[in-house]
Coordinates of C-alpha atoms in Angstrom, one line a residue:
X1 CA 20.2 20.5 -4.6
X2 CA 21.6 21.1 -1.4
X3 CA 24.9 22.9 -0.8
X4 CA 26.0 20.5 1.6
X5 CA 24.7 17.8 0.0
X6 CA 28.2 16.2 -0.4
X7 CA 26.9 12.9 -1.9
X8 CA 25.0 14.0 -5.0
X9 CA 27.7 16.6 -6.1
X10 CA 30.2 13.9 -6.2
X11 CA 28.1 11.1 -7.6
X12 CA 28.5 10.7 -11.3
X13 CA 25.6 9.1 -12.8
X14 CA 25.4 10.3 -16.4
X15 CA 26.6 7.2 -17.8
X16 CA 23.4 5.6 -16.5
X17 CA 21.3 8.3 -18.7
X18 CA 24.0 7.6 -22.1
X19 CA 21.4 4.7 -23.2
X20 CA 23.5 3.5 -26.3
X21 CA 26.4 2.7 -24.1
X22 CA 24.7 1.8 -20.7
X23 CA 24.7 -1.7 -20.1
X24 CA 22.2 -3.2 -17.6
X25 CA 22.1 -5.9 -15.6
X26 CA 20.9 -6.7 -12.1
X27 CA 23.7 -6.0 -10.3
X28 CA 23.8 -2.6 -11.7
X29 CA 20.6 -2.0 -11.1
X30 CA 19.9 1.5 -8.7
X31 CA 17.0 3.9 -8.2
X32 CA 16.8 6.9 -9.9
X33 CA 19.0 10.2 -8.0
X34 CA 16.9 11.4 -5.8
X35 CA 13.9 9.3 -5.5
X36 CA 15.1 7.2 -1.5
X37 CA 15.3 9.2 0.9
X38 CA 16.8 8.1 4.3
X39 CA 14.8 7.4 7.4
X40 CA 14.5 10.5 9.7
X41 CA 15.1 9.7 13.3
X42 CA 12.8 11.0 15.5
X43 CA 13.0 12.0 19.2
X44 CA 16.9 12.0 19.1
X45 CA 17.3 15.5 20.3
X46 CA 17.4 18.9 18.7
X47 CA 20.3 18.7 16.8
X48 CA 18.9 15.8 15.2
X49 CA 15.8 18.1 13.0
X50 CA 13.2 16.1 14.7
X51 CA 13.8 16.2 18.5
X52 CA 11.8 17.1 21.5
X53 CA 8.5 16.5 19.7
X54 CA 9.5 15.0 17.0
X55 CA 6.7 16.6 14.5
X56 CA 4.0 15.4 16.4
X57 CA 2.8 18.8 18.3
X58 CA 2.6 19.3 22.2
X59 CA -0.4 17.8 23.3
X60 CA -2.9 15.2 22.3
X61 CA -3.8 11.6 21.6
X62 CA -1.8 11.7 18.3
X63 CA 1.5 13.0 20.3
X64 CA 1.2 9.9 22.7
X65 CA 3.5 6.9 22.4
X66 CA 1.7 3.7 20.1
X67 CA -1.2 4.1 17.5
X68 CA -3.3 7.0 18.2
X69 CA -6.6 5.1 17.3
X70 CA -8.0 2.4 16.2
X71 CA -8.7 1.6 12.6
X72 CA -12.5 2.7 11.5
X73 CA -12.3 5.5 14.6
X74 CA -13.8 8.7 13.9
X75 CA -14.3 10.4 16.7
X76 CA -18.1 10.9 18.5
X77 CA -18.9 10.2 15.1
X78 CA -21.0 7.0 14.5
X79 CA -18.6 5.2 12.2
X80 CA -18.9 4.0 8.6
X81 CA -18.8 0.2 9.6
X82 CA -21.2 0.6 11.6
X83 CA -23.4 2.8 10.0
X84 CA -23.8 0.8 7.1
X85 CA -26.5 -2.4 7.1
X86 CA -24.6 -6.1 7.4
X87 CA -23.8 -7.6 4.2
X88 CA -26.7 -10.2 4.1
X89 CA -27.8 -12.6 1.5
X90 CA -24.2 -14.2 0.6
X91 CA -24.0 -18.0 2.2
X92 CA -20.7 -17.7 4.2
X93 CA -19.5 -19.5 6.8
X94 CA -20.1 -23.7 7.8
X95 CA -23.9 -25.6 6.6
X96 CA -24.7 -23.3 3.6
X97 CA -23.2 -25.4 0.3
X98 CA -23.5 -23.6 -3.3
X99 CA -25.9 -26.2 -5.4
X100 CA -23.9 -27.4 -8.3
X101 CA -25.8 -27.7 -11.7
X102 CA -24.6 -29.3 -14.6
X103 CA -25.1 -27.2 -18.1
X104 CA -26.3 -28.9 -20.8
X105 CA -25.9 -27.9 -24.6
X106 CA -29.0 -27.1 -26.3
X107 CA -27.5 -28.9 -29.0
X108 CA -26.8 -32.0 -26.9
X109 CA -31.2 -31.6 -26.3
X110 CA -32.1 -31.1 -29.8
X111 CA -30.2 -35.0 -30.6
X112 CA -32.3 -36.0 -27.8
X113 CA -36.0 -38.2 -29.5
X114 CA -39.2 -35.9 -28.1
X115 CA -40.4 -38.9 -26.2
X116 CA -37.9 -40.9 -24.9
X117 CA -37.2 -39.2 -21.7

């Protein structure tokens, strides 16, 4: 725990651990001490814990502003997605139609006379 943690030295949650007494219900319902954590806000100066770079480094595609790359990008690399054959054989898409056959019991055949089909 922090020393100047202020919060978590004045909350008093051992009534929520006393499980014969503690009553629940939804609005008493919290998560567990400890377990959230507020957002950090970047880029908001040094006084802040994150400023100037904010974490990111100096220099470099991944220190730019928006999403470094693209999903599936590996770099000079010849991606998996593209590495790997097309998924062939699978009827997808308009004109292909899954044939539809109706089982039949082999009890429902053995009622059946041998020649009358």
């Amino acid at each position: 725990m922090k020393m100047f943690d202020w919060k978590q030295r004045e909350a008093d949650d051992l009534h929520l651990n006393d499980m014969e007494t503690a009553k629940f219900s939804f609005n008493t319902l919290q998560p567990a001490q400890g377990s959230r954590h507020s957002k950090t806000r970047r880029g908001r100066g040094i006084a802040a814990g994150q400023g100037a770079s904010c974490g990111f480094g100096m220099h470099g595609q991944k220190s730019r502003d928006g999403r470094p790359t693209r999903p599936g990008f590996e770099g000079r690399q010849n991606p998996l997605y593209r590495r790997l054959p097309k998924f062939v054989g699978k009827p997808l898409g308009s004109g292909h139609t899954r044939t539809l056959y109706n089982p039949i019991s082999t009890s429902a055949l053995s009622k059946i006379d041998a020649g009358s089909l």
